[in-house]
Amino acid sequence: MEAALPTPVEETGAAVAGGKLYVMGGFDAAGRSLATVYVFDGTTWQAGPRLPLAVDHPSAASLDGSLYLSGGHSFGHDSAQLVRLDGASWTGLAAMHYARGGHALLAAQGRLYAIGGNTTGGNVGPAEVYDPGTNTWSTLPSLPVPRNHVSGFVMGSNVCVAGGRAPTTARVDCFDTAVGLWHQIADLPRATSGAGATAFLGGGVVMMGGQNAQETAIVDLLTRYSPSAGWSTGDAMLVPRHGFEL
């Protein structure tokens, strides 16, 4: 166990920059969207620069040493914002073409990819890519099965989203940034949504937590993926959780 967050939150965005972990936004026990930022240096938590807009269900990523946060829902309203942390403040950048929350923001090949998510009107199909050099978004082919509460990870030239809802699925879709096409890899061992996922430099992927297909229970399952062995299970988190980024 590591030091606990200053307060319980869920449906947050999280990413690492400058050797520190940032946990951003989310909502509290009363369901209120949050603008809070918590920064963990490996030992203690401190308050970071507050977000310009209180959001839950955002997604965050680090690209070339900079921290980005995109989308989310703000007190029931959908956001298309993209912001970057510059020192002690946030800089507003070009908004996404599609507002979305419960999506994945993934950094690959010098760009940011926004995949999946939903609005009050339903799931968002089109994916999109952000070029920091031109501060512009471009629309990509749609996620084959649009869904929200996805878990994202990068594997080589592929940006992938696993699980999600609704209905809750075990499906894993990857967009090959080199050829511009979607393809599937092996399904997860079980359908889940709102889990956390990440990839390591060696190419291995870890995914953990989430919510069961009935959305009635939080799970503690930890599963690993490699292209040669597929998904394997056998480990469990110390504390079951969902609505987080790993």
Short mmCIF file of C-alpha atoms in Angstrom, two decimals:
data_model
loop_
_atom_site.label_atom_id
_atom_site.label_comp_id
_atom_site.label_asym_id
_atom_site.label_seq_id
_atom_site.Cartn_x
_atom_site.Cartn_y
_atom_site.Cartn_z
CA MET A 1 0.00 0.00 0.00
CA GLU A 2 1.12 3.55 -0.76
CA ALA A 3 0.08 6.75 1.01
CA ALA A 4 -3.65 7.34 0.58
CA LEU A 5 -5.06 10.19 -1.47
CA PRO A 6 -6.06 13.21 0.65
CA THR A 7 -9.73 12.43 -0.05
CA PRO A 8 -11.68 9.63 -1.77
CA VAL A 9 -12.38 10.33 -5.45
CA GLU A 10 -13.46 8.33 -8.47
CA GLU A 11 -13.73 8.71 -12.25
CA THR A 12 -10.46 10.64 -12.29
CA GLY A 13 -7.79 11.19 -14.90
CA ALA A 14 -4.20 10.28 -14.05
CA ALA A 15 -0.78 10.46 -15.69
CA VAL A 16 2.88 10.79 -14.82
CA ALA A 17 5.11 13.75 -15.68
CA GLY A 18 8.45 14.84 -14.23
CA GLY A 19 8.59 11.72 -12.09
CA LYS A 20 5.36 12.59 -10.29
CA LEU A 21 1.88 11.09 -10.46
CA TYR A 22 -1.00 13.49 -11.09
CA VAL A 23 -4.59 12.53 -10.22
CA MET A 24 -7.04 15.03 -11.67
CA GLY A 25 -10.73 15.82 -11.50
CA GLY A 26 -13.29 13.10 -10.84
CA PHE A 27 -16.20 13.39 -8.49
CA ASP A 28 -16.69 13.20 -4.75
CA ALA A 29 -19.08 11.19 -2.60
CA ALA A 30 -21.86 13.67 -3.36
CA GLY A 31 -21.39 13.24 -7.13
CA ARG A 32 -19.97 16.74 -7.65
CA SER A 33 -17.49 17.28 -10.49
CA LEU A 34 -14.06 18.30 -9.19
CA ALA A 35 -11.32 20.68 -10.29
CA THR A 36 -8.82 19.29 -7.77
CA VAL A 37 -5.38 18.02 -8.71
CA TYR A 38 -3.35 15.78 -6.41
CA VAL A 39 0.37 15.22 -6.98
CA PHE A 40 2.28 12.22 -5.57
CA ASP A 41 6.08 12.32 -5.44
CA GLY A 42 6.49 8.72 -4.32
CA THR A 43 6.14 9.58 -0.64
CA THR A 44 3.51 12.25 -0.04
CA TRP A 45 0.56 13.89 -1.77
CA GLN A 46 0.30 17.62 -2.37
CA ALA A 47 -2.27 19.86 -4.02
CA GLY A 48 -1.49 20.79 -7.62
CA PRO A 49 -2.82 23.61 -9.85
CA ARG A 50 -6.60 23.38 -10.04
CA LEU A 51 -8.21 22.52 -13.36
CA PRO A 52 -9.83 25.38 -15.29
CA LEU A 53 -13.04 23.33 -15.45
CA ALA A 54 -14.34 20.85 -12.88
CA VAL A 55 -14.74 17.50 -14.65
CA ASP A 56 -15.40 13.86 -13.93
CA HIS A 57 -14.60 11.02 -16.37
CA PRO A 58 -11.70 12.91 -18.06
CA SER A 59 -8.63 11.16 -19.47
CA ALA A 60 -5.00 12.18 -19.15
CA ALA A 61 -1.71 11.40 -20.86
CA SER A 62 1.91 12.52 -20.90
CA LEU A 63 3.59 13.47 -24.18
CA ASP A 64 7.17 14.68 -24.51
CA GLY A 65 7.32 15.52 -20.81
CA SER A 66 4.07 17.53 -20.79
CA LEU A 67 0.87 16.57 -19.02
CA TYR A 68 -2.45 16.77 -20.91
CA LEU A 69 -6.07 16.32 -19.78
CA SER A 70 -9.02 15.97 -22.14
CA GLY A 71 -12.79 15.84 -22.08
CA GLY A 72 -14.98 14.70 -19.24
CA HIS A 73 -18.38 15.67 -17.88
CA SER A 74 -18.89 18.81 -15.82
CA PHE A 75 -21.96 18.69 -13.58
CA GLY A 76 -23.84 16.80 -16.30
CA HIS A 77 -22.51 18.82 -19.24
CA ASP A 78 -20.10 17.28 -21.75
CA SER A 79 -16.65 18.76 -22.34
CA ALA A 80 -14.38 18.73 -25.41
CA GLN A 81 -11.57 20.63 -23.69
CA LEU A 82 -7.87 19.84 -23.99
CA VAL A 83 -5.54 21.47 -21.46
CA ARG A 84 -1.82 21.21 -20.80
CA LEU A 85 -0.07 21.80 -17.51
CA ASP A 86 2.58 24.48 -17.96
CA GLY A 87 4.39 25.08 -14.71
CA ALA A 88 1.90 26.29 -12.13
CA SER A 89 -1.07 26.77 -14.48
CA TRP A 90 -3.10 25.09 -17.19
CA THR A 91 -3.05 26.21 -20.82
CA GLY A 92 -6.18 25.77 -22.94
CA LEU A 93 -5.51 24.14 -26.32
CA ALA A 94 -7.67 23.33 -29.35
CA ALA A 95 -10.86 21.57 -28.31
CA MET A 96 -11.63 18.08 -29.56
CA HIS A 97 -14.09 17.82 -32.44
CA TYR A 98 -16.22 15.56 -30.24
CA ALA A 99 -17.01 16.12 -26.58
CA ARG A 100 -16.53 12.89 -24.62
CA GLY A 101 -16.00 11.45 -21.17
CA GLY A 102 -15.11 7.94 -20.06
CA HIS A 103 -12.70 7.74 -23.00
CA ALA A 104 -8.98 7.04 -23.40
CA LEU A 105 -6.36 9.68 -24.20
CA LEU A 106 -3.20 7.94 -25.43
CA ALA A 107 0.20 9.33 -26.38
CA ALA A 108 1.91 7.62 -29.31
CA GLN A 109 4.23 8.61 -32.16
CA GLY A 110 4.38 12.21 -30.91
CA ARG A 111 0.61 12.69 -30.94
CA LEU A 112 -2.44 12.26 -28.69
CA TYR A 113 -5.28 9.90 -29.58
CA ALA A 114 -8.78 10.27 -28.09
CA ILE A 115 -10.82 7.07 -28.35
CA GLY A 116 -14.26 6.05 -27.14
CA GLY A 117 -16.32 7.72 -24.46
CA ASN A 118 -19.82 9.09 -24.37
CA THR A 119 -21.97 12.19 -24.00
CA THR A 120 -25.49 12.66 -22.72
CA GLY A 121 -26.57 11.68 -26.25
CA GLY A 122 -24.79 8.32 -26.31
CA ASN A 123 -21.46 6.72 -27.16
CA VAL A 124 -18.97 8.59 -29.35
CA GLY A 125 -17.86 6.60 -32.39
CA PRO A 126 -15.20 8.71 -34.13
CA ALA A 127 -11.66 8.63 -32.80
CA GLU A 128 -9.42 11.66 -33.25
CA VAL A 129 -5.75 12.60 -33.10
CA TYR A 130 -4.07 15.77 -31.81
CA ASP A 131 -0.90 17.22 -33.31
CA PRO A 132 0.86 19.41 -30.72
CA GLY A 133 2.97 21.02 -33.44
CA THR A 134 -0.07 22.55 -35.14
CA ASN A 135 -2.51 22.55 -32.19
CA THR A 136 -5.11 20.78 -34.33
CA TRP A 137 -7.31 17.69 -34.12
CA SER A 138 -8.02 15.34 -37.04
CA THR A 139 -10.83 12.81 -37.18
CA LEU A 140 -9.92 9.13 -37.51
CA PRO A 141 -11.95 6.03 -38.43
CA SER A 142 -14.56 5.22 -35.79
CA LEU A 143 -14.00 2.74 -33.02
CA PRO A 144 -15.56 -0.47 -34.45
CA VAL A 145 -17.80 -0.90 -31.40
CA PRO A 146 -18.37 2.53 -29.78
CA ARG A 147 -18.38 2.37 -25.98
CA ASN A 148 -17.43 4.27 -22.83
CA HIS A 149 -15.49 3.52 -19.65
CA VAL A 150 -12.75 2.02 -21.81
CA SER A 151 -9.21 1.28 -20.62
CA GLY A 152 -6.44 2.46 -22.93
CA PHE A 153 -2.86 1.38 -23.52
CA VAL A 154 -0.16 1.74 -26.20
CA MET A 155 1.51 -1.27 -27.76
CA GLY A 156 4.14 -0.50 -30.40
CA SER A 157 2.46 1.56 -33.11
CA ASN A 158 -0.99 0.58 -31.79
CA VAL A 159 -3.28 2.57 -29.52
CA CYS A 160 -5.72 0.16 -27.90
CA VAL A 161 -8.89 0.29 -25.83
CA ALA A 162 -10.06 -2.66 -23.76
CA GLY A 163 -13.43 -3.45 -22.22
CA GLY A 164 -16.01 -0.71 -21.73
CA ARG A 165 -19.80 -0.44 -21.85
CA ALA A 166 -22.68 -0.50 -22.62
CA PRO A 167 -23.21 -3.38 -22.67
CA THR A 168 -20.07 -4.31 -20.79
CA THR A 169 -17.65 -6.15 -23.05
CA ALA A 170 -14.37 -8.07 -23.03
CA ARG A 171 -13.48 -6.77 -26.50
CA VAL A 172 -10.07 -5.18 -27.21
CA ASP A 173 -9.64 -2.94 -30.28
CA CYS A 174 -6.35 -1.49 -31.50
CA PHE A 175 -5.77 1.28 -34.02
CA ASP A 176 -2.50 0.87 -35.89
CA THR A 177 -1.20 4.41 -36.25
CA ALA A 178 1.25 3.30 -38.96
CA VAL A 179 -1.42 2.06 -41.39
CA GLY A 180 -4.52 3.85 -40.11
CA LEU A 181 -6.64 0.75 -39.54
CA TRP A 182 -8.44 -0.92 -36.64
CA HIS A 183 -7.99 -4.57 -35.66
CA GLN A 184 -8.92 -6.76 -32.72
CA ILE A 185 -6.65 -8.66 -30.38
CA ALA A 186 -7.67 -11.38 -27.92
CA ASP A 187 -10.61 -10.63 -25.63
CA LEU A 188 -10.07 -9.93 -21.94
CA PRO A 189 -10.55 -12.90 -19.59
CA ARG A 190 -13.82 -11.28 -18.46
CA ALA A 191 -15.99 -8.36 -19.47
CA THR A 192 -15.22 -5.22 -17.49
CA SER A 193 -15.56 -1.44 -17.58
CA GLY A 194 -13.84 1.43 -15.82
CA ALA A 195 -10.62 -0.51 -15.28
CA GLY A 196 -7.07 0.83 -15.38
CA ALA A 197 -4.48 -0.25 -17.96
CA THR A 198 -0.90 0.60 -18.85
CA ALA A 199 1.99 -0.72 -20.93
CA PHE A 200 5.62 -1.11 -19.92
CA LEU A 201 8.67 -0.29 -22.01
CA GLY A 202 9.29 -3.97 -22.66
CA GLY A 203 5.92 -4.27 -24.36
CA GLY A 204 3.93 -6.00 -21.63
CA VAL A 205 0.50 -4.70 -20.65
CA VAL A 206 -1.19 -4.76 -17.25
CA MET A 207 -4.90 -4.17 -16.72
CA MET A 208 -6.66 -4.25 -13.36
CA GLY A 209 -9.88 -3.49 -11.54
CA GLY A 210 -13.11 -2.38 -13.16
CA GLN A 211 -16.76 -3.25 -12.76
CA ASN A 212 -18.59 -6.44 -13.60
CA ALA A 213 -21.01 -6.82 -16.51
CA GLN A 214 -24.02 -6.14 -14.28
CA GLU A 215 -22.37 -2.97 -12.91
CA THR A 216 -23.15 -4.24 -9.43
CA ALA A 217 -19.67 -5.15 -8.15
CA ILE A 218 -16.17 -3.70 -8.22
CA VAL A 219 -13.51 -6.25 -9.15
CA ASP A 220 -9.89 -6.74 -8.05
CA LEU A 221 -8.71 -8.84 -10.99
CA LEU A 222 -5.23 -8.11 -12.36
CA THR A 223 -4.38 -9.50 -15.79
CA ARG A 224 -1.30 -9.29 -17.99
CA TYR A 225 -1.01 -9.32 -21.78
CA SER A 226 1.78 -10.16 -24.17
CA PRO A 227 1.46 -10.70 -27.93
CA SER A 228 2.90 -14.20 -27.58
CA ALA A 229 0.92 -15.42 -24.56
CA GLY A 230 -2.27 -13.34 -24.70
CA TRP A 231 -4.03 -12.48 -21.44
CA SER A 232 -3.13 -14.27 -18.21
CA THR A 233 -4.69 -13.99 -14.77
CA GLY A 234 -3.91 -15.07 -11.24
CA ASP A 235 -3.19 -11.84 -9.40
CA ALA A 236 -5.49 -9.51 -7.49
CA MET A 237 -5.37 -5.89 -6.35
CA LEU A 238 -5.19 -5.20 -2.61
CA VAL A 239 -8.25 -2.94 -2.94
CA PRO A 240 -10.90 -3.45 -5.67
CA ARG A 241 -11.64 -0.24 -7.57
CA HIS A 242 -13.00 1.22 -10.77
CA GLY A 243 -13.15 4.64 -12.39
CA PHE A 244 -9.39 5.29 -12.32
CA GLU A 245 -6.44 5.47 -14.69
CA LEU A 246 -3.34 3.38 -14.19
#
